[in-house]
Amino acid sequence: MKTHLLFRFLTVLPLAAASGCDSGALMEPAAVTTQSSRATLGFIFDSTAIATPPTGGLPTTLLPGTAFSDAMLQRGLVGTTEPFTQTDTLGTRADLESASWKLERDPSEGQVLVLNKLGSGPQTPQEPALLQREALARLQRWGIPTAELGAVRQVKSFIQSEENGVVAEPELHRHKTFVMRAINGIRVEGHRAVVSHGPDGSFQRALISWPALARSGHLLRTRLTTAQIEQRAREALWAEGETTGPVHLSWKYVPTQLSTGEWALTLQVAAVMPPVTGTTSTEEPRVIDVDVSAVP
């Protein structure tokens, strides 16, 4: 029997092409190594990431709802003039197909999937920084403005085959560009785009969750002080059964769909506790949402 294993290799590249930042950096796993070490500590807050409260409003330029039209998706995102035929619909979701491409879109959820039916050619030397720029340019042609671009990460995914107990050498599967959505440098939870290129550098796939934002109805700021937020984080952690350990605090925007179908953002703080490795098990990092009484 032949099986395939898929894994990724991270390449860190300069982010000069994108504005904003991912403020939700996790603490290093080495910060806590055993359950007993956590038990000997009180809460130790790292509040560096929330030292400066958000002050900016909603950017003037945002991804428009019209970006999810067939014409804009085919021309701007896929970049083809091939005619498409609608093959299926379910609510606001539609599936379309051309000679070379499959396209799924759901404007209500802001979700898009693009698949290249032709596949990739043989592997050729590729420059990750160039593929990252091409991915960002594709997203911007589709309609994502610079003001909504957050952290960008470039990775390689590999596939490895196993047949009759013999494991083959890993083969490059995809070059992937992960683009996070951010407003005024603050990450929007759950919103991102992943653009994949084949080993030959050809555009192969895009998986996007980036719904159109409303022009009003957002709660982007807080009047709470850092000390008040720390106390709320402490109470939220207690409510989840935590009593001790290091905690990293960071801003994030949480999206909520309005009755108009557009999405509004609410400021929250993520309280992150690092993983704990014991003698028989590993506890994953805990992320607790902290209400900060956000205001417009």
PDB file of C-alpha atoms in Angstrom, residues 31-260:
ATOM      1  CA  ALA A  31       9.011  29.294  28.445  1.00  0.00           C
ATOM      2  CA  VAL A  32       7.359  26.516  30.471  1.00  0.00           C
ATOM      3  CA  THR A  33       8.601  22.935  30.452  1.00  0.00           C
ATOM      4  CA  THR A  34       6.683  21.137  33.169  1.00  0.00           C
ATOM      5  CA  GLN A  35       3.328  21.299  34.877  1.00  0.00           C
ATOM      6  CA  SER A  36       5.057  21.767  38.243  1.00  0.00           C
ATOM      7  CA  SER A  37       6.864  24.874  37.000  1.00  0.00           C
ATOM      8  CA  ARG A  38       3.533  26.480  36.084  1.00  0.00           C
ATOM      9  CA  ALA A  39       2.107  25.592  39.472  1.00  0.00           C
ATOM     10  CA  THR A  40       4.840  27.491  41.316  1.00  0.00           C
ATOM     11  CA  LEU A  41       4.073  30.774  39.530  1.00  0.00           C
ATOM     12  CA  GLY A  42       1.363  33.405  39.820  1.00  0.00           C
ATOM     13  CA  PHE A  43       0.096  35.061  36.641  1.00  0.00           C
ATOM     14  CA  ILE A  44       2.993  36.896  35.008  1.00  0.00           C
ATOM     15  CA  PHE A  45       1.600  39.201  32.329  1.00  0.00           C
ATOM     16  CA  ASP A  46       3.547  40.233  29.259  1.00  0.00           C
ATOM     17  CA  SER A  47       1.565  43.340  28.286  1.00  0.00           C
ATOM     18  CA  THR A  48       4.102  44.796  25.859  1.00  0.00           C
ATOM     19  CA  ALA A  49       1.843  44.218  22.849  1.00  0.00           C
ATOM     20  CA  ILE A  50      -1.057  46.163  24.393  1.00  0.00           C
ATOM     21  CA  ALA A  51       1.002  49.005  25.844  1.00  0.00           C
ATOM     22  CA  THR A  52      -0.184  51.290  23.039  1.00  0.00           C
ATOM     23  CA  PRO A  53      -3.994  51.372  22.691  1.00  0.00           C
ATOM     24  CA  PRO A  54      -5.540  51.380  19.192  1.00  0.00           C
ATOM     25  CA  THR A  55      -6.225  54.889  17.927  1.00  0.00           C
ATOM     26  CA  GLY A  56      -6.836  54.517  14.205  1.00  0.00           C
ATOM     27  CA  GLY A  57     -10.230  54.336  12.563  1.00  0.00           C
ATOM     28  CA  LEU A  58     -11.370  52.163   9.704  1.00  0.00           C
ATOM     29  CA  PRO A  59      -9.197  52.624   6.575  1.00  0.00           C
ATOM     30  CA  THR A  60     -10.733  54.662   3.777  1.00  0.00           C
ATOM     31  CA  THR A  61     -10.059  51.929   1.216  1.00  0.00           C
ATOM     32  CA  LEU A  62     -11.399  48.423   1.912  1.00  0.00           C
ATOM     33  CA  LEU A  63     -11.999  45.270  -0.111  1.00  0.00           C
ATOM     34  CA  PRO A  64     -15.330  45.994  -1.883  1.00  0.00           C
ATOM     35  CA  GLY A  65     -18.223  43.561  -1.934  1.00  0.00           C
ATOM     36  CA  THR A  66     -18.042  43.677  -5.744  1.00  0.00           C
ATOM     37  CA  ALA A  67     -14.732  41.780  -5.530  1.00  0.00           C
ATOM     38  CA  PHE A  68     -16.810  38.594  -5.171  1.00  0.00           C
ATOM     39  CA  SER A  69     -18.527  39.035  -8.517  1.00  0.00           C
ATOM     40  CA  ASP A  70     -17.740  36.458 -11.178  1.00  0.00           C
ATOM     41  CA  ALA A  71     -16.025  39.005 -13.391  1.00  0.00           C
ATOM     42  CA  MET A  72     -13.685  40.327 -10.682  1.00  0.00           C
ATOM     43  CA  LEU A  73     -12.797  36.849  -9.434  1.00  0.00           C
ATOM     44  CA  GLN A  74     -12.055  35.537 -12.905  1.00  0.00           C
ATOM     45  CA  ARG A  75     -10.194  38.581 -14.151  1.00  0.00           C
ATOM     46  CA  GLY A  76      -8.516  39.880 -10.998  1.00  0.00           C
ATOM     47  CA  LEU A  77      -7.891  36.800  -8.865  1.00  0.00           C
ATOM     48  CA  VAL A  78      -7.628  33.917 -11.329  1.00  0.00           C
ATOM     49  CA  GLY A  79      -6.290  36.099 -14.117  1.00  0.00           C
ATOM     50  CA  THR A  80      -7.917  34.307 -17.046  1.00  0.00           C
ATOM     51  CA  THR A  81     -10.185  35.125 -19.969  1.00  0.00           C
ATOM     52  CA  GLU A  82     -11.537  31.567 -20.223  1.00  0.00           C
ATOM     53  CA  PRO A  83     -15.350  31.358 -20.113  1.00  0.00           C
ATOM     54  CA  PHE A  84     -16.788  29.852 -16.923  1.00  0.00           C
ATOM     55  CA  THR A  85     -19.937  27.772 -16.484  1.00  0.00           C
ATOM     56  CA  GLN A  86     -21.836  27.682 -13.197  1.00  0.00           C
ATOM     57  CA  THR A  87     -22.020  24.053 -12.071  1.00  0.00           C
ATOM     58  CA  ASP A  88     -23.752  24.254  -8.686  1.00  0.00           C
ATOM     59  CA  THR A  89     -25.317  26.648  -6.179  1.00  0.00           C
ATOM     60  CA  LEU A  90     -26.245  26.388  -2.514  1.00  0.00           C
ATOM     61  CA  GLY A  91     -27.573  29.527  -0.862  1.00  0.00           C
ATOM     62  CA  THR A  92     -25.047  32.287  -1.550  1.00  0.00           C
ATOM     63  CA  ARG A  93     -22.384  29.800  -2.602  1.00  0.00           C
ATOM     64  CA  ALA A  94     -21.713  29.116  -6.289  1.00  0.00           C
ATOM     65  CA  ASP A  95     -19.357  26.692  -8.059  1.00  0.00           C
ATOM     66  CA  LEU A  96     -17.953  27.614 -11.463  1.00  0.00           C
ATOM     67  CA  GLU A  97     -15.631  25.858 -13.875  1.00  0.00           C
ATOM     68  CA  SER A  98     -13.653  26.648 -17.016  1.00  0.00           C
ATOM     69  CA  ALA A  99     -11.304  24.571 -19.147  1.00  0.00           C
ATOM     70  CA  SER A 100      -8.398  25.141 -16.737  1.00  0.00           C
ATOM     71  CA  TRP A 101      -9.914  26.349 -13.467  1.00  0.00           C
ATOM     72  CA  LYS A 102     -12.403  25.539 -10.722  1.00  0.00           C
ATOM     73  CA  LEU A 103     -13.813  28.410  -8.690  1.00  0.00           C
ATOM     74  CA  GLU A 104     -15.978  28.378  -5.564  1.00  0.00           C
ATOM     75  CA  ARG A 105     -17.273  31.606  -4.040  1.00  0.00           C
ATOM     76  CA  ASP A 106     -19.492  32.578  -1.128  1.00  0.00           C
ATOM     77  CA  PRO A 107     -19.812  36.380  -0.868  1.00  0.00           C
ATOM     78  CA  SER A 108     -21.810  36.179   2.356  1.00  0.00           C
ATOM     79  CA  GLU A 109     -18.937  34.437   4.161  1.00  0.00           C
ATOM     80  CA  GLY A 110     -16.241  36.177   2.147  1.00  0.00           C
ATOM     81  CA  GLN A 111     -14.808  32.832   1.071  1.00  0.00           C
ATOM     82  CA  VAL A 112     -13.168  31.935  -2.231  1.00  0.00           C
ATOM     83  CA  LEU A 113     -11.436  28.788  -3.485  1.00  0.00           C
ATOM     84  CA  VAL A 114      -9.506  28.698  -6.765  1.00  0.00           C
ATOM     85  CA  LEU A 115      -8.041  25.461  -8.160  1.00  0.00           C
ATOM     86  CA  ASN A 116      -5.822  24.985 -11.213  1.00  0.00           C
ATOM     87  CA  LYS A 117      -7.072  21.851 -12.993  1.00  0.00           C
ATOM     88  CA  LEU A 118      -3.916  21.487 -15.094  1.00  0.00           C
ATOM     89  CA  GLY A 119      -1.535  20.963 -12.197  1.00  0.00           C
ATOM     90  CA  SER A 120       2.090  21.951 -11.942  1.00  0.00           C
ATOM     91  CA  GLY A 121       4.991  21.228 -14.247  1.00  0.00           C
ATOM     92  CA  PRO A 122       8.397  19.829 -13.213  1.00  0.00           C
ATOM     93  CA  GLN A 123      10.237  21.530 -10.371  1.00  0.00           C
ATOM     94  CA  THR A 124      12.423  24.473 -11.338  1.00  0.00           C
ATOM     95  CA  PRO A 125      14.458  26.873  -9.175  1.00  0.00           C
ATOM     96  CA  GLN A 126      12.192  29.481  -7.563  1.00  0.00           C
ATOM     97  CA  GLU A 127      12.880  32.585  -5.491  1.00  0.00           C
ATOM     98  CA  PRO A 128      10.526  32.601  -2.458  1.00  0.00           C
ATOM     99  CA  ALA A 129      10.606  36.398  -2.175  1.00  0.00           C
ATOM    100  CA  LEU A 130       9.496  36.725  -5.800  1.00  0.00           C
ATOM    101  CA  LEU A 131       6.645  34.233  -5.322  1.00  0.00           C
ATOM    102  CA  GLN A 132       5.547  36.191  -2.248  1.00  0.00           C
ATOM    103  CA  ARG A 133       5.464  39.435  -4.230  1.00  0.00           C
ATOM    104  CA  GLU A 134       3.484  37.731  -6.990  1.00  0.00           C
ATOM    105  CA  ALA A 135       0.970  36.397  -4.463  1.00  0.00           C
ATOM    106  CA  LEU A 136       0.499  39.839  -2.897  1.00  0.00           C
ATOM    107  CA  ALA A 137       0.147  41.450  -6.325  1.00  0.00           C
ATOM    108  CA  ARG A 138      -2.559  38.903  -7.252  1.00  0.00           C
ATOM    109  CA  LEU A 139      -4.532  39.664  -4.097  1.00  0.00           C
ATOM    110  CA  GLN A 140      -4.217  43.399  -4.654  1.00  0.00           C
ATOM    111  CA  ARG A 141      -5.366  43.103  -8.293  1.00  0.00           C
ATOM    112  CA  TRP A 142      -8.428  41.321  -6.960  1.00  0.00           C
ATOM    113  CA  GLY A 143      -9.155  44.203  -4.604  1.00  0.00           C
ATOM    114  CA  ILE A 144      -7.397  43.740  -1.241  1.00  0.00           C
ATOM    115  CA  PRO A 145      -5.875  47.143  -0.395  1.00  0.00           C
ATOM    116  CA  THR A 146      -2.506  47.645   1.278  1.00  0.00           C
ATOM    117  CA  ALA A 147      -4.294  49.026   4.362  1.00  0.00           C
ATOM    118  CA  GLU A 148      -5.743  45.550   5.069  1.00  0.00           C
ATOM    119  CA  LEU A 149      -2.527  43.578   4.677  1.00  0.00           C
ATOM    120  CA  GLY A 150      -1.050  42.146   7.867  1.00  0.00           C
ATOM    121  CA  ALA A 151       1.684  39.613   8.490  1.00  0.00           C
ATOM    122  CA  VAL A 152       2.935  37.576   5.518  1.00  0.00           C
ATOM    123  CA  ARG A 153       4.554  34.156   5.856  1.00  0.00           C
ATOM    124  CA  GLN A 154       6.188  32.098   3.128  1.00  0.00           C
ATOM    125  CA  VAL A 155       6.361  28.301   3.475  1.00  0.00           C
ATOM    126  CA  LYS A 156       7.168  25.222   1.404  1.00  0.00           C
ATOM    127  CA  SER A 157       5.052  22.087   1.701  1.00  0.00           C
ATOM    128  CA  PHE A 158       6.510  18.692   0.865  1.00  0.00           C
ATOM    129  CA  ILE A 159       4.967  15.328   0.080  1.00  0.00           C
ATOM    130  CA  GLN A 160       6.581  12.037   1.030  1.00  0.00           C
ATOM    131  CA  SER A 161       5.486   8.615  -0.201  1.00  0.00           C
ATOM    132  CA  GLU A 162       5.672   5.315   1.645  1.00  0.00           C
ATOM    133  CA  GLU A 163       5.217   1.976  -0.110  1.00  0.00           C
ATOM    134  CA  ASN A 164       5.682  -1.429   1.515  1.00  0.00           C
ATOM    135  CA  GLY A 165       7.492   0.168   4.432  1.00  0.00           C
ATOM    136  CA  VAL A 166       9.961   2.042   2.220  1.00  0.00           C
ATOM    137  CA  VAL A 167       9.865   5.817   2.636  1.00  0.00           C
ATOM    138  CA  ALA A 168      10.844   7.872  -0.408  1.00  0.00           C
ATOM    139  CA  GLU A 169      12.705  11.173  -0.337  1.00  0.00           C
ATOM    140  CA  PRO A 170      10.494  14.231   0.293  1.00  0.00           C
ATOM    141  CA  GLU A 171       9.332  16.053  -2.821  1.00  0.00           C
ATOM    142  CA  LEU A 172       8.378  19.722  -3.030  1.00  0.00           C
ATOM    143  CA  HIS A 173       4.600  20.018  -3.283  1.00  0.00           C
ATOM    144  CA  ARG A 174       3.773  23.744  -3.067  1.00  0.00           C
ATOM    145  CA  HIS A 175       5.156  27.188  -2.336  1.00  0.00           C
ATOM    146  CA  LYS A 176       2.555  28.834  -0.073  1.00  0.00           C
ATOM    147  CA  THR A 177       2.095  32.468   0.845  1.00  0.00           C
ATOM    148  CA  PHE A 178      -0.009  33.094   3.968  1.00  0.00           C
ATOM    149  CA  VAL A 179      -1.409  36.632   4.162  1.00  0.00           C
ATOM    150  CA  MET A 180      -3.168  37.698   7.359  1.00  0.00           C
ATOM    151  CA  ARG A 181      -5.786  40.444   7.467  1.00  0.00           C
ATOM    152  CA  ALA A 182      -5.023  43.357   9.784  1.00  0.00           C
ATOM    153  CA  ILE A 183      -6.568  46.745  10.447  1.00  0.00           C
ATOM    154  CA  ASN A 184      -4.179  49.391  11.780  1.00  0.00           C
ATOM    155  CA  GLY A 185      -1.669  46.626  12.456  1.00  0.00           C
ATOM    156  CA  ILE A 186      -4.096  44.532  14.537  1.00  0.00           C
ATOM    157  CA  ARG A 187      -4.877  41.034  13.316  1.00  0.00           C
ATOM    158  CA  VAL A 188      -8.465  40.219  12.323  1.00  0.00           C
ATOM    159  CA  GLU A 189      -9.265  36.812  13.759  1.00  0.00           C
ATOM    160  CA  GLY A 190      -9.950  34.098  11.186  1.00  0.00           C
ATOM    161  CA  HIS A 191      -9.387  36.250   8.094  1.00  0.00           C
ATOM    162  CA  ARG A 192      -6.530  35.271   5.794  1.00  0.00           C
ATOM    163  CA  ALA A 193      -5.571  34.310   2.255  1.00  0.00           C
ATOM    164  CA  VAL A 194      -3.329  31.410   1.224  1.00  0.00           C
ATOM    165  CA  VAL A 195      -1.908  31.581  -2.304  1.00  0.00           C
ATOM    166  CA  SER A 196      -0.116  28.463  -3.568  1.00  0.00           C
ATOM    167  CA  HIS A 197       2.376  28.120  -6.402  1.00  0.00           C
ATOM    168  CA  GLY A 198       3.576  24.818  -7.852  1.00  0.00           C
ATOM    169  CA  PRO A 199       7.180  23.583  -7.945  1.00  0.00           C
ATOM    170  CA  ASP A 200       7.451  25.220 -11.368  1.00  0.00           C
ATOM    171  CA  GLY A 201       6.268  28.583 -10.002  1.00  0.00           C
ATOM    172  CA  SER A 202       2.811  28.426 -11.610  1.00  0.00           C
ATOM    173  CA  PHE A 203      -0.274  29.668  -9.743  1.00  0.00           C
ATOM    174  CA  GLN A 204      -2.083  26.573  -8.494  1.00  0.00           C
ATOM    175  CA  ARG A 205      -4.498  27.454  -5.697  1.00  0.00           C
ATOM    176  CA  ALA A 206      -5.990  30.217  -3.577  1.00  0.00           C
ATOM    177  CA  LEU A 207      -7.995  29.698  -0.391  1.00  0.00           C
ATOM    178  CA  ILE A 208      -9.373  32.971   0.958  1.00  0.00           C
ATOM    179  CA  SER A 209     -11.509  34.025   3.910  1.00  0.00           C
ATOM    180  CA  TRP A 210     -11.739  37.828   3.621  1.00  0.00           C
ATOM    181  CA  PRO A 211     -15.345  39.129   3.748  1.00  0.00           C
ATOM    182  CA  ALA A 212     -16.257  42.718   2.953  1.00  0.00           C
ATOM    183  CA  LEU A 213     -16.308  44.997   6.015  1.00  0.00           C
ATOM    184  CA  ALA A 214     -19.129  47.389   6.792  1.00  0.00           C
ATOM    185  CA  ARG A 215     -18.433  51.135   6.746  1.00  0.00           C
ATOM    186  CA  SER A 216     -19.910  51.527  10.237  1.00  0.00           C
ATOM    187  CA  GLY A 217     -20.815  49.518  13.319  1.00  0.00           C
ATOM    188  CA  HIS A 218     -17.258  48.708  14.388  1.00  0.00           C
ATOM    189  CA  LEU A 219     -15.922  48.838  17.954  1.00  0.00           C
ATOM    190  CA  LEU A 220     -12.243  49.517  17.340  1.00  0.00           C
ATOM    191  CA  ARG A 221     -11.008  51.048  20.607  1.00  0.00           C
ATOM    192  CA  THR A 222     -11.103  50.709  24.377  1.00  0.00           C
ATOM    193  CA  ARG A 223     -10.993  53.175  27.254  1.00  0.00           C
ATOM    194  CA  LEU A 224      -9.542  50.614  29.671  1.00  0.00           C
ATOM    195  CA  THR A 225      -6.010  51.021  31.001  1.00  0.00           C
ATOM    196  CA  THR A 226      -3.415  48.265  30.766  1.00  0.00           C
ATOM    197  CA  ALA A 227      -3.881  47.517  34.480  1.00  0.00           C
ATOM    198  CA  GLN A 228      -7.646  47.185  34.017  1.00  0.00           C
ATOM    199  CA  ILE A 229      -7.170  44.840  31.065  1.00  0.00           C
ATOM    200  CA  GLU A 230      -4.760  42.719  33.086  1.00  0.00           C
ATOM    201  CA  GLN A 231      -7.370  42.414  35.831  1.00  0.00           C
ATOM    202  CA  ARG A 232     -10.023  41.372  33.300  1.00  0.00           C
ATOM    203  CA  ALA A 233      -7.580  38.848  31.849  1.00  0.00           C
ATOM    204  CA  ARG A 234      -6.940  37.505  35.339  1.00  0.00           C
ATOM    205  CA  GLU A 235     -10.680  37.063  35.919  1.00  0.00           C
ATOM    206  CA  ALA A 236     -11.166  35.418  32.502  1.00  0.00           C
ATOM    207  CA  LEU A 237      -8.337  32.989  33.207  1.00  0.00           C
ATOM    208  CA  TRP A 238      -9.758  32.147  36.636  1.00  0.00           C
ATOM    209  CA  ALA A 239     -13.127  31.444  34.995  1.00  0.00           C
ATOM    210  CA  GLU A 240     -11.375  28.944  32.707  1.00  0.00           C
ATOM    211  CA  GLY A 241      -9.761  27.152  35.633  1.00  0.00           C
ATOM    212  CA  GLU A 242      -6.305  28.689  35.321  1.00  0.00           C
ATOM    213  CA  THR A 243      -4.616  30.071  38.431  1.00  0.00           C
ATOM    214  CA  THR A 244      -0.928  30.533  37.613  1.00  0.00           C
ATOM    215  CA  GLY A 245       1.600  30.909  34.819  1.00  0.00           C
ATOM    216  CA  PRO A 246       2.978  33.365  32.264  1.00  0.00           C
ATOM    217  CA  VAL A 247       0.416  35.100  30.040  1.00  0.00           C
ATOM    218  CA  HIS A 248       1.021  37.021  26.802  1.00  0.00           C
ATOM    219  CA  LEU A 249      -1.576  39.710  26.030  1.00  0.00           C
ATOM    220  CA  SER A 250      -2.206  41.015  22.507  1.00  0.00           C
ATOM    221  CA  TRP A 251      -4.874  42.962  20.622  1.00  0.00           C
ATOM    222  CA  LYS A 252      -7.134  41.343  18.071  1.00  0.00           C
ATOM    223  CA  TYR A 253     -10.283  42.220  16.141  1.00  0.00           C
ATOM    224  CA  VAL A 254     -13.116  39.692  16.219  1.00  0.00           C
ATOM    225  CA  PRO A 255     -15.492  39.794  13.196  1.00  0.00           C
ATOM    226  CA  THR A 256     -19.278  39.529  13.501  1.00  0.00           C
ATOM    227  CA  GLN A 257     -21.710  39.408  10.583  1.00  0.00           C
ATOM    228  CA  LEU A 258     -24.374  42.125  10.541  1.00  0.00           C
ATOM    229  CA  SER A 259     -27.943  41.832   9.271  1.00  0.00           C
ATOM    230  CA  THR A 260     -26.787  43.625   6.081  1.00  0.00           C
TER     231      THR A 260
END
